[in-house]
C-alpha positions as CSV (number, residue, x, y, z in Angstrom):
1,X,67.8,90.8,113.8
2,X,68.1,88.9,110.6
3,X,70.9,89.4,108.6
4,X,68.5,90.9,105.3
5,X,67.0,93.2,107.7
6,X,70.5,94.3,109.3
7,X,71.7,95.1,105.5
8,X,68.5,97.2,104.8
9,X,68.9,99.2,108.0
10,X,72.7,100.0,107.5
11,X,71.9,101.3,103.9
12,X,68.7,103.2,105.1
13,X,71.0,105.2,107.4
14,X,70.2,103.4,110.7
15,X,73.4,102.9,111.8
16,X,74.9,105.9,110.5
17,X,75.4,107.6,113.9
18,X,77.0,104.6,115.6
19,X,79.5,103.7,112.3
20,X,80.3,107.0,112.4
21,X,81.5,107.0,116.1
22,X,83.4,103.9,115.6
23,X,85.7,105.7,112.4
24,X,85.6,109.2,113.5
25,X,87.9,110.3,110.6
26,X,87.0,107.9,108.1
27,X,84.4,108.0,105.0
28,X,81.1,106.7,106.2
29,X,79.9,105.1,103.1
30,X,83.4,103.4,102.3
31,X,82.6,102.2,105.7
32,X,79.0,101.4,105.6
33,X,80.0,99.3,102.4
34,X,82.7,97.1,104.2
35,X,80.5,96.0,106.7
36,X,77.4,95.4,104.2
37,X,79.9,93.5,102.0
38,X,80.7,91.2,105.2
39,X,77.0,91.0,106.1
40,X,76.0,89.8,102.1
41,X,78.9,87.1,102.5
42,X,77.3,86.0,105.7
43,X,74.3,85.6,104.2
44,X,75.5,83.7,101.1
45,X,77.1,81.1,103.5
46,X,75.1,80.6,106.2
47,X,71.5,82.2,105.4
48,X,69.1,84.7,106.9
49,X,70.2,83.9,110.4
50,X,69.5,86.5,113.5
51,X,72.8,88.0,113.3
52,X,74.9,90.8,115.3
53,X,77.7,93.3,114.3
54,X,80.9,93.0,116.1
55,X,84.1,95.5,116.1
56,X,87.2,94.8,117.8
57,X,89.8,97.9,117.2
58,X,93.7,97.6,116.5
59,X,96.1,99.2,118.8
60,X,99.2,101.5,119.3
61,X,102.0,101.3,121.7
62,X,102.5,105.0,123.1
63,X,104.9,104.6,125.6
64,X,106.6,101.7,127.6
65,X,108.8,99.8,124.6
66,X,109.2,96.4,125.8
67,X,108.3,96.6,129.4
68,X,105.4,95.1,130.0
69,X,107.2,91.4,129.9
70,X,109.2,92.7,133.1
71,X,106.1,93.8,134.7
72,X,106.5,97.4,133.9
73,X,104.3,100.0,133.0
74,X,102.7,100.8,129.3
75,X,100.6,103.6,127.5
76,X,98.3,102.0,124.5
77,X,95.3,103.0,122.4
78,X,93.0,101.8,120.2
79,X,93.1,103.3,116.7
80,X,90.2,103.5,114.3
81,X,91.0,100.3,112.4
82,X,89.4,97.0,113.2
83,X,88.5,93.4,112.9
84,X,84.5,93.3,112.1
85,X,82.2,90.3,112.1
86,X,78.8,89.2,111.4
87,X,77.8,86.3,113.4
88,X,75.2,84.3,114.9
89,X,74.0,82.1,117.4
90,X,74.3,78.1,116.9
91,X,72.7,75.0,118.4
92,X,75.3,72.7,118.3
93,X,78.9,73.4,120.4
94,X,81.0,74.4,116.9
95,X,82.1,77.5,115.7
96,X,82.0,78.1,111.9
97,X,84.5,80.7,110.9
98,X,85.1,82.2,107.4
99,X,87.8,85.3,107.3
100,X,88.5,87.2,103.8
101,X,90.6,85.6,102.0
102,X,90.7,82.4,104.0
103,X,88.9,79.0,103.8
104,X,86.1,78.3,106.4
105,X,87.3,76.8,109.5
106,X,84.8,74.3,111.3
107,X,85.7,74.0,115.0
108,X,85.0,71.6,117.7
109,X,84.4,73.4,121.0
110,X,82.6,70.5,122.8
111,X,85.8,69.7,124.9
112,X,88.7,72.4,124.6
113,X,92.0,70.6,124.6
114,X,95.8,72.4,123.5
115,X,96.5,68.7,122.7
116,X,93.8,68.6,119.6
117,X,94.4,71.7,117.7
118,X,97.2,72.7,115.5
119,X,99.3,75.2,117.1
120,X,99.4,78.4,115.3
121,X,96.1,78.0,113.7
122,X,93.0,80.6,114.1
123,X,91.1,77.0,115.3
124,X,93.7,77.2,118.1
125,X,93.0,80.7,119.1
126,X,89.1,80.0,119.1
127,X,89.3,76.9,121.0
128,X,91.6,78.2,123.3
129,X,89.4,80.9,124.0
130,X,86.6,78.5,124.9
131,X,88.5,76.7,127.3
132,X,89.4,80.1,129.2
133,X,85.4,80.3,129.4
134,X,85.2,77.0,130.5
135,X,87.6,77.1,133.3
136,X,86.7,80.8,134.6
137,X,82.7,79.3,134.7
138,X,81.7,81.5,132.0
139,X,79.3,80.1,129.4
140,X,80.3,79.5,125.8
141,X,78.7,77.8,122.5
142,X,78.7,77.6,119.0
143,X,78.2,80.7,116.3
144,X,78.9,81.2,112.7
145,X,80.7,84.1,111.8
146,X,82.0,86.1,108.9
147,X,84.9,88.5,109.6
148,X,87.4,90.9,107.6
149,X,90.2,92.6,109.1
150,X,92.0,95.7,108.1
151,X,94.4,95.3,111.1
152,X,96.9,93.7,108.5
153,X,99.4,91.3,109.9
154,X,102.8,92.7,110.2
155,X,101.3,96.5,110.7
156,X,102.3,96.7,114.4
157,X,98.7,96.8,114.9
158,X,98.3,93.7,116.8
159,X,96.0,92.1,114.2
160,X,96.1,88.6,116.7
161,X,95.1,90.1,119.7
162,X,92.3,91.8,117.7
163,X,91.1,88.5,116.4
164,X,91.2,87.1,119.8
165,X,89.2,89.4,121.6
166,X,86.5,89.4,118.8
167,X,86.2,86.0,119.8
168,X,85.7,86.3,123.4
169,X,83.6,89.3,122.3
170,X,81.5,86.9,120.8
171,X,80.9,84.3,123.2
172,X,80.4,87.1,125.9
173,X,77.5,88.6,124.0
174,X,75.9,85.3,122.9
175,X,75.9,83.4,125.8
176,X,76.8,86.0,128.9
177,X,74.5,88.7,127.9
178,X,77.8,90.4,127.0
179,X,78.4,91.0,130.6
180,X,82.1,89.4,131.0
181,X,84.3,92.3,131.9
182,X,86.6,93.5,129.2
183,X,89.9,93.0,130.6
184,X,88.6,89.4,130.9
185,X,88.4,89.1,127.6
186,X,91.9,90.0,126.7
187,X,92.6,87.8,129.3
188,X,91.2,84.9,127.5
189,X,93.1,86.1,124.4
190,X,96.3,85.9,126.0
191,X,95.6,82.4,127.3
192,X,94.3,81.4,124.1
193,X,97.7,82.9,122.4
194,X,100.0,81.3,125.3
195,X,98.3,78.0,125.7
196,X,96.4,76.9,122.1
197,X,98.0,78.7,119.9
198,X,102.0,78.2,121.1
199,X,103.3,81.7,121.3
200,X,104.3,83.3,124.3
201,X,102.8,87.3,124.9
202,X,102.1,89.9,127.4
203,X,98.6,91.1,128.1
204,X,99.2,94.5,126.7
205,X,97.9,94.1,122.9
206,X,94.9,92.2,123.9
207,X,93.7,94.9,126.8
208,X,94.3,97.8,124.9
209,X,92.6,96.2,121.8
210,X,89.4,95.0,124.4
211,X,89.1,98.1,126.3
212,X,89.4,100.8,123.6
213,X,90.7,104.6,124.0
214,X,94.1,105.4,125.4
215,X,94.6,103.2,128.3
216,X,97.6,103.4,131.3
217,X,98.4,99.9,132.1
218,X,100.4,99.0,135.5
219,X,101.8,95.1,134.9
220,X,103.0,94.9,138.4
221,X,100.7,92.3,139.3
222,X,100.5,90.8,135.4
223,X,97.6,88.6,136.1
224,X,95.6,91.3,137.1
225,X,97.0,94.8,136.0
226,X,96.1,98.4,137.2
227,X,94.5,100.3,134.4
228,X,93.7,104.0,134.0
229,X,91.8,105.5,131.1
230,X,93.4,108.9,130.0
231,X,92.4,111.4,127.6
232,X,94.2,111.9,124.5
233,X,92.6,114.0,121.5
234,X,95.3,114.4,119.2
235,X,93.1,117.1,117.0
236,X,92.9,119.4,120.2
237,X,96.7,119.7,120.1
238,X,96.6,120.0,116.4
239,X,98.7,116.9,115.9
240,X,97.6,113.5,113.8
241,X,99.5,110.0,114.4
242,X,101.4,108.1,111.7
243,X,102.5,104.8,111.4
244,X,105.0,104.1,109.1
245,X,105.7,100.5,107.5
246,X,109.0,100.2,106.9
247,X,108.9,96.7,105.4
248,X,111.7,94.4,105.7
249,X,112.2,90.7,106.4
250,X,110.4,89.5,109.7
251,X,112.0,86.1,109.4
252,X,114.3,84.7,111.7
253,X,113.6,87.8,114.6
254,X,112.5,85.3,116.7
255,X,116.0,85.1,118.7
256,X,116.2,88.9,118.7
257,X,112.8,89.6,120.0
258,X,113.2,86.8,122.7
259,X,116.9,87.8,123.8
260,X,115.0,91.3,125.2
261,X,113.2,90.1,128.1
262,X,115.8,87.2,128.7
263,X,118.5,89.6,129.3
264,X,116.4,92.0,131.3
265,X,115.7,88.8,133.1
266,X,119.0,87.6,133.4
267,X,120.1,90.8,135.4
268,X,117.0,90.3,138.0
269,X,118.1,86.9,138.7
270,X,121.5,87.9,139.4
271,X,119.9,90.4,141.9
272,X,117.7,87.7,143.5
273,X,114.2,88.7,141.9
274,X,112.4,87.4,138.8
275,X,111.5,90.6,136.9
276,X,113.2,94.1,136.8
277,X,110.4,95.7,138.2
278,X,111.0,94.1,141.6
279,X,114.6,95.3,141.7
280,X,116.1,98.5,143.2
281,X,117.7,100.9,140.3
282,X,120.0,102.3,142.8
283,X,120.9,98.6,144.0
284,X,121.3,97.9,140.1
285,X,123.8,101.0,139.5
286,X,126.1,100.6,142.5
287,X,126.2,96.8,141.1
288,X,127.0,97.1,137.4
289,X,130.5,96.4,137.0
290,X,129.7,92.9,138.7
291,X,126.6,92.4,136.6
292,X,128.4,93.1,133.2
293,X,131.1,90.6,133.9
294,X,128.5,87.9,133.6
295,X,125.7,89.3,131.5
296,X,128.0,91.9,129.1
297,X,127.0,95.2,128.3
298,X,123.8,95.0,126.0
299,X,121.9,93.4,129.1
300,X,122.9,96.3,131.0
301,X,121.8,98.9,128.9
302,X,118.6,97.0,128.2
303,X,117.7,97.1,132.1
304,X,118.6,101.1,132.0
305,X,116.3,101.3,129.3
306,X,113.7,99.4,131.5
307,X,114.0,101.9,134.4
308,X,114.0,104.9,132.4
309,X,111.0,104.0,130.1
310,X,108.9,103.0,133.1
311,X,109.3,106.3,134.6
312,X,108.8,108.0,131.2
313,X,105.6,106.1,131.2
314,X,103.7,107.7,134.3
315,X,105.4,111.4,133.6
316,X,103.5,110.9,130.0
317,X,100.3,109.8,131.8
318,X,100.2,112.9,134.1
319,X,101.3,115.0,131.4
320,X,98.0,114.1,129.7
321,X,95.6,114.5,132.4
322,X,97.4,117.7,132.9
323,X,96.9,118.8,129.3
324,X,100.8,119.2,128.8
325,X,101.0,117.8,125.4
326,X,104.7,119.4,125.0
327,X,106.3,117.4,128.0
328,X,104.3,114.3,126.5
329,X,106.1,114.8,123.1
330,X,109.4,115.4,124.9
331,X,109.0,111.8,126.4
332,X,108.1,110.4,123.0
333,X,111.4,111.9,121.6
334,X,113.1,110.6,125.1
335,X,111.6,107.4,124.5
336,X,112.8,106.8,121.0
337,X,116.3,107.5,121.8
338,X,116.3,104.9,124.6
339,X,114.8,102.5,122.6
340,X,117.8,103.1,119.6
341,X,120.4,103.7,122.2
342,X,120.1,101.1,125.1
343,X,117.1,98.9,124.1
344,X,118.8,98.1,120.9
345,X,115.5,97.1,119.0
346,X,115.6,99.0,115.9
347,X,117.3,96.8,113.7
348,X,118.9,93.0,114.0
349,X,122.8,92.7,114.0
350,X,122.1,89.4,111.9
351,X,121.6,92.0,108.6
352,X,123.0,95.3,109.0
353,X,122.4,96.4,105.9
354,X,118.8,96.6,106.6
355,X,118.1,99.0,108.7
356,X,114.4,100.2,107.3
357,X,113.4,101.4,111.0
358,X,117.1,103.3,111.8
359,X,116.2,105.2,108.1
360,X,112.7,105.9,108.7
361,X,113.7,107.9,112.0
362,X,116.2,109.3,110.2
363,X,113.8,110.7,107.7
364,X,111.3,111.7,110.2
365,X,113.8,113.5,112.4
366,X,115.2,115.3,109.0
367,X,111.5,116.4,108.3
368,X,111.8,117.6,111.8
369,X,108.9,116.0,113.8
370,X,108.9,113.7,116.4
371,X,109.0,109.9,116.2
372,X,109.9,106.7,117.9
373,X,110.3,103.0,116.9
374,X,106.6,100.9,117.1
375,X,106.3,97.9,119.4
376,X,109.0,95.1,119.3
377,X,110.9,96.5,116.8
378,X,114.0,95.0,114.8
379,X,111.8,95.5,111.4
380,X,108.5,96.8,111.1
381,X,106.9,100.1,111.8
382,X,107.8,103.6,113.7
383,X,105.5,106.1,115.2
384,X,105.3,109.5,114.4
385,X,103.7,112.8,115.7
386,X,103.2,115.1,112.6
387,X,101.3,118.7,112.9
388,X,98.1,118.3,111.1
389,X,99.2,120.9,108.1
390,X,102.3,119.1,107.5
391,X,100.7,115.2,107.3
392,X,100.1,115.6,103.7
393,X,103.9,116.4,102.9
394,X,104.9,113.9,105.4
395,X,103.0,111.1,103.7
396,X,104.8,112.0,100.6
397,X,108.1,111.8,102.1
398,X,107.8,108.8,103.6
399,X,106.3,106.7,100.7
400,X,108.8,108.4,98.5
401,X,111.0,105.9,100.5
402,X,109.1,103.3,101.8
403,X,106.5,103.0,99.0
404,X,102.6,104.0,98.4
405,X,100.5,103.3,101.4
406,X,103.4,102.8,103.7
407,X,102.3,105.8,106.0
408,X,98.9,105.3,107.7
409,X,97.2,108.1,109.7
410,X,95.1,106.9,112.7
411,X,92.8,108.7,115.0
412,X,92.4,107.0,118.7
413,X,89.3,105.3,118.6
414,X,87.0,105.5,122.2
415,X,85.5,102.0,121.8
416,X,87.0,98.7,122.4
417,X,85.7,95.4,121.7
418,X,81.9,96.3,120.6
419,X,78.9,94.6,119.8
420,X,77.3,97.2,117.5
421,X,73.7,98.0,117.5
422,X,71.2,100.8,115.6
423,X,70.5,102.2,118.8
424,X,74.2,102.1,120.4
425,X,77.5,100.6,120.9
426,X,77.6,97.8,123.8
427,X,81.3,97.9,124.9
């Protein structure tokens, strides 16, 4: 469909049903206006091309804090904020990418090579995704795209993974009939981030963004994780999911993040394994005296967190399958307590005067509701489950401490990486 016709179709309400299903608790007119704005900017930059609307959601980690890097289990879910793109196929092997607030990138993908990209750049991601397609026998080619993201950097909702996956989704739709499995799109994103962008990461973020809904993942075989969709409708239980951004300085936290998997793996190595997932917990407990003399006490406690958290993930999965929300929430609290006491990723020892996450957890518990650290930790966000009738009061309470719009309410979105048409969503 020509982009001018796409704009008219959205204005005329032809897309209302599909847009409402992507953003179930959002204002429809606001979401339509956002898409129309992006489509108009696409037209202004690239002309009246045959264009398609794409959407990839952000994600929230629900259970399994710092477990995936040691082949553990995780529950994560996509949420109703996303990166959208209006994109069109072009004949030449070039990607033209313009994102709101950034200059246009022009990227040659004819010969993808990690030596020829600027590490840490969005162009590195695009070339890396193309290289994954090349290496795995998928087709890829040029396109032009205008994107807008409300998955903000530093929000703890995986803005980078969403960008990686939307690039892969565009290649899939334009050059592979949209038939590439969603987990393959996730793997393409991880590969691009690891090899081309130059940042180590697991597969959890990309998998959750690509798959949509609430997803249980087991990374025992990290290259081919087991996954299972789990139904989680918080509205049914009268709750809302809140993410509170505590701000804080994210600089100089690389060592803090890197130490978590490194310390866990140091214990695994002493037990003759590569990761804690391969270690027997009873054997570990019986050898603590010996292990602590070599790796220190913090590594021991982080390993204890891993074993307990890995069990909790499955307990929570079964609780959700059985509709036992009380057990699910009980283990949210247990997860948060374990992260604070044993994993110790709630603040950095480099700056004990700044403890935004600790404070947010304390204020939420004082408010009387359930919460946990969200994601990597040390600075950033917490996750809270708030009864619907208390959400407004909770927002006021948290924003009085952390500033306007620091507390956001999210809905779990059923769709992952999607091409969006008037007659339906293709994910």
